Amino acid sequence: MEKEMFETLIGKDEIETRIGELAAKIDYDYNGEEVVVVPVLKGGMIFACSLMLELKSTPVVVDYIDVSSYGNNTSSMGEVIPNKWLKDSVNGKNVLIVDDIIDSGRTLDYIKNRIISEERPKSIKLCTLLNKPSRREFDIEPDYVGFDIEDVFVAGYGLDYKGYQRNNPSVVKVKQFKGN
């Protein structure tokens, strides 16, 4: 029988400190201008909420996008399927897309290009908690990165493993081993 084991990769305190640093940089960059924060559901939800709570001088409006690229797999299916798109127009507005992880870049490349082509925002930036540059297949780079990580499967802080671990306050590496 195969059992899963989780090993802490990034602890809760380290995540909270980094989110504060990212929020300070975002506040500085937007200089008091309003921004539409667009969390990518479901994984980006916890990170986006934590980030917004730390913003001190940036007026925030929130909208959501829900897309599927993994399904129930641990690797991308190779196609992005939109489940829920923006409710309101972001035409002429500053947009900050917030996601849990950039892996191949397929999902955020799709989202960013669709928003640009359909909405014509004033600006569009990407913020991710985790970045796996070694896995990048698309020419997309985040503007704000919490942590660069190695090519391992992770869960926690919004990321799930088989539907679980999203509420883990740390980011954990998923390790598998055979045993009883």
C-alpha positions as a Python dict, from the first residue, in 0.01 Angstrom:
ca = {
    (1, 'M'): (0, 0, 0),
    (2, 'E'): (126, 347, -87),
    (3, 'K'): (122, 613, 185),
    (4, 'E'): (178, 985, 151),
    (5, 'M'): (412, 1175, 372),
    (6, 'F'): (439, 1551, 402),
    (7, 'E'): (757, 1738, 485),
    (8, 'T'): (750, 2110, 568),
    (9, 'L'): (913, 2308, 292),
    (10, 'I'): (817, 2664, 398),
    (11, 'G'): (685, 2733, 747),
    (12, 'K'): (393, 2952, 848),
    (13, 'D'): (610, 3229, 997),
    (14, 'E'): (829, 3249, 688),
    (15, 'I'): (518, 3272, 466),
    (16, 'E'): (365, 3547, 679),
    (17, 'T'): (688, 3750, 674),
    (18, 'R'): (720, 3718, 296),
    (19, 'I'): (356, 3817, 239),
    (20, 'G'): (419, 4135, 440),
    (21, 'E'): (720, 4212, 221),
    (22, 'L'): (522, 4151, -99),
    (23, 'A'): (237, 4372, 24),
    (24, 'A'): (480, 4655, 101),
    (25, 'K'): (626, 4629, -251),
    (26, 'I'): (275, 4625, -406),
    (27, 'D'): (172, 4928, -199),
    (28, 'Y'): (484, 5110, -319),
    (29, 'D'): (436, 5013, -684),
    (30, 'Y'): (68, 5113, -704),
    (31, 'N'): (128, 5432, -503),
    (32, 'G'): (-231, 5463, -378),
    (33, 'E'): (-398, 5369, -707),
    (34, 'E'): (-688, 5126, -697),
    (35, 'V'): (-617, 4768, -803),
    (36, 'V'): (-851, 4486, -895),
    (37, 'V'): (-714, 4178, -718),
    (38, 'V'): (-808, 3864, -910),
    (39, 'P'): (-741, 3544, -715),
    (40, 'V'): (-727, 3229, -924),
    (41, 'L'): (-953, 2979, -750),
    (42, 'K'): (-923, 2760, -563),
    (43, 'G'): (-553, 2757, -484),
    (44, 'G'): (-488, 3132, -491),
    (45, 'M'): (-768, 3214, -248),
    (46, 'I'): (-580, 3183, 84),
    (47, 'F'): (-270, 3362, -44),
    (48, 'A'): (-479, 3643, -198),
    (49, 'C'): (-675, 3696, 126),
    (50, 'S'): (-357, 3708, 333),
    (51, 'L'): (-196, 3947, 86),
    (52, 'M'): (-495, 4184, 75),
    (53, 'L'): (-504, 4203, 455),
    (54, 'E'): (-145, 4332, 449),
    (55, 'L'): (-202, 4604, 187),
    (56, 'K'): (-197, 4938, 369),
    (57, 'S'): (-233, 5206, 101),
    (58, 'T'): (-373, 5024, -201),
    (59, 'P'): (-751, 5045, -248),
    (60, 'V'): (-867, 4696, -349),
    (61, 'V'): (-1159, 4564, -550),
    (62, 'V'): (-1188, 4185, -575),
    (63, 'D'): (-1308, 3963, -857),
    (64, 'Y'): (-1236, 3594, -915),
    (65, 'I'): (-1137, 3355, -1189),
    (66, 'D'): (-1173, 2979, -1165),
    (67, 'V'): (-993, 2768, -1423),
    (68, 'S'): (-892, 2404, -1438),
    (69, 'S'): (-565, 2275, -1571),
    (70, 'Y'): (-485, 1993, -1329),
    (71, 'G'): (-818, 1824, -1263),
    (72, 'N'): (-745, 1553, -1006),
    (73, 'N'): (-395, 1494, -1142),
    (74, 'T'): (-57, 1597, -1003),
    (75, 'S'): (49, 1732, -1341),
    (76, 'S'): (-122, 1962, -1588),
    (77, 'M'): (-368, 1814, -1836),
    (78, 'G'): (-227, 2044, -2104),
    (79, 'E'): (-541, 2251, -2144),
    (80, 'V'): (-692, 2541, -1948),
    (81, 'I'): (-1067, 2522, -1897),
    (82, 'P'): (-1241, 2836, -1765),
    (83, 'N'): (-1510, 2755, -1505),
    (84, 'K'): (-1579, 3112, -1385),
    (85, 'W'): (-1461, 3433, -1543),
    (86, 'L'): (-1455, 3793, -1425),
    (87, 'K'): (-1793, 3928, -1320),
    (88, 'D'): (-1708, 4293, -1386),
    (89, 'S'): (-1506, 4462, -1658),
    (90, 'V'): (-1147, 4555, -1577),
    (91, 'N'): (-1113, 4777, -1882),
    (92, 'G'): (-879, 5067, -1796),
    (93, 'K'): (-807, 4933, -1446),
    (94, 'N'): (-499, 4802, -1270),
    (95, 'V'): (-524, 4423, -1241),
    (96, 'L'): (-324, 4203, -1005),
    (97, 'I'): (-371, 3833, -1074),
    (98, 'V'): (-290, 3630, -762),
    (99, 'D'): (-222, 3257, -779),
    (100, 'D'): (-76, 2994, -554),
    (101, 'I'): (193, 2862, -792),
    (102, 'I'): (339, 2911, -1137),
    (103, 'D'): (458, 2583, -1277),
    (104, 'S'): (455, 2545, -1657),
    (105, 'G'): (297, 2892, -1684),
    (106, 'R'): (11, 2764, -1900),
    (107, 'T'): (-270, 2878, -1667),
    (108, 'L'): (-143, 3231, -1604),
    (109, 'D'): (-41, 3275, -1967),
    (110, 'Y'): (-399, 3191, -2067),
    (111, 'I'): (-552, 3421, -1803),
    (112, 'K'): (-321, 3715, -1869),
    (113, 'N'): (-358, 3700, -2248),
    (114, 'R'): (-736, 3662, -2231),
    (115, 'I'): (-773, 3959, -1996),
    (116, 'I'): (-546, 4174, -2215),
    (117, 'S'): (-727, 4082, -2537),
    (118, 'E'): (-1083, 4108, -2400),
    (119, 'E'): (-1056, 4381, -2139),
    (120, 'R'): (-767, 4617, -2217),
    (121, 'P'): (-665, 4687, -1855),
    (122, 'K'): (-453, 4989, -1760),
    (123, 'S'): (-193, 4746, -1622),
    (124, 'I'): (-173, 4378, -1545),
    (125, 'K'): (67, 4213, -1303),
    (126, 'L'): (112, 3863, -1169),
    (127, 'C'): (171, 3767, -807),
    (128, 'T'): (240, 3410, -699),
    (129, 'L'): (320, 3252, -367),
    (130, 'L'): (535, 2984, -529),
    (131, 'N'): (735, 2985, -851),
    (132, 'K'): (889, 2681, -1022),
    (133, 'P'): (1107, 2839, -1291),
    (134, 'S'): (1261, 2502, -1387),
    (135, 'R'): (919, 2384, -1512),
    (136, 'R'): (836, 2688, -1725),
    (137, 'E'): (702, 2605, -2071),
    (138, 'F'): (545, 2945, -2144),
    (139, 'D'): (718, 3282, -2165),
    (140, 'I'): (561, 3430, -1855),
    (141, 'E'): (725, 3565, -1544),
    (142, 'P'): (556, 3686, -1226),
    (143, 'D'): (599, 4044, -1111),
    (144, 'Y'): (584, 3940, -745),
    (145, 'V'): (714, 3607, -614),
    (146, 'G'): (685, 3471, -265),
    (147, 'F'): (931, 3184, -304),
    (148, 'D'): (1115, 3010, -585),
    (149, 'I'): (1101, 2636, -525),
    (150, 'E'): (1254, 2325, -674),
    (151, 'D'): (1058, 2086, -895),
    (152, 'V'): (863, 1902, -624),
    (153, 'F'): (492, 1849, -571),
    (154, 'V'): (371, 2075, -292),
    (155, 'A'): (54, 2133, -93),
    (156, 'G'): (-62, 2361, 185),
    (157, 'Y'): (-143, 2731, 207),
    (158, 'G'): (-414, 2698, -56),
    (159, 'L'): (-255, 2425, -266),
    (160, 'D'): (-419, 2086, -242),
    (161, 'Y'): (-312, 1726, -263),
    (162, 'K'): (-604, 1505, -366),
    (163, 'G'): (-841, 1772, -231),
    (164, 'Y'): (-670, 1801, 108),
    (165, 'Q'): (-402, 2014, 276),
    (166, 'R'): (-535, 2354, 150),
    (167, 'N'): (-581, 2464, 512),
    (168, 'N'): (-228, 2370, 616),
    (169, 'P'): (-64, 2700, 723),
    (170, 'S'): (272, 2581, 586),
    (171, 'V'): (378, 2470, 238),
    (172, 'V'): (465, 2101, 246),
    (173, 'K'): (649, 1878, 5),
    (174, 'V'): (447, 1570, -84),
    (175, 'K'): (662, 1260, -55),
    (176, 'Q'): (540, 911, -135),
    (177, 'F'): (671, 585, -7),
    (178, 'K'): (555, 227, -2),
    (179, 'G'): (479, 66, 329),
    (180, 'N'): (209, -67, 556),
}
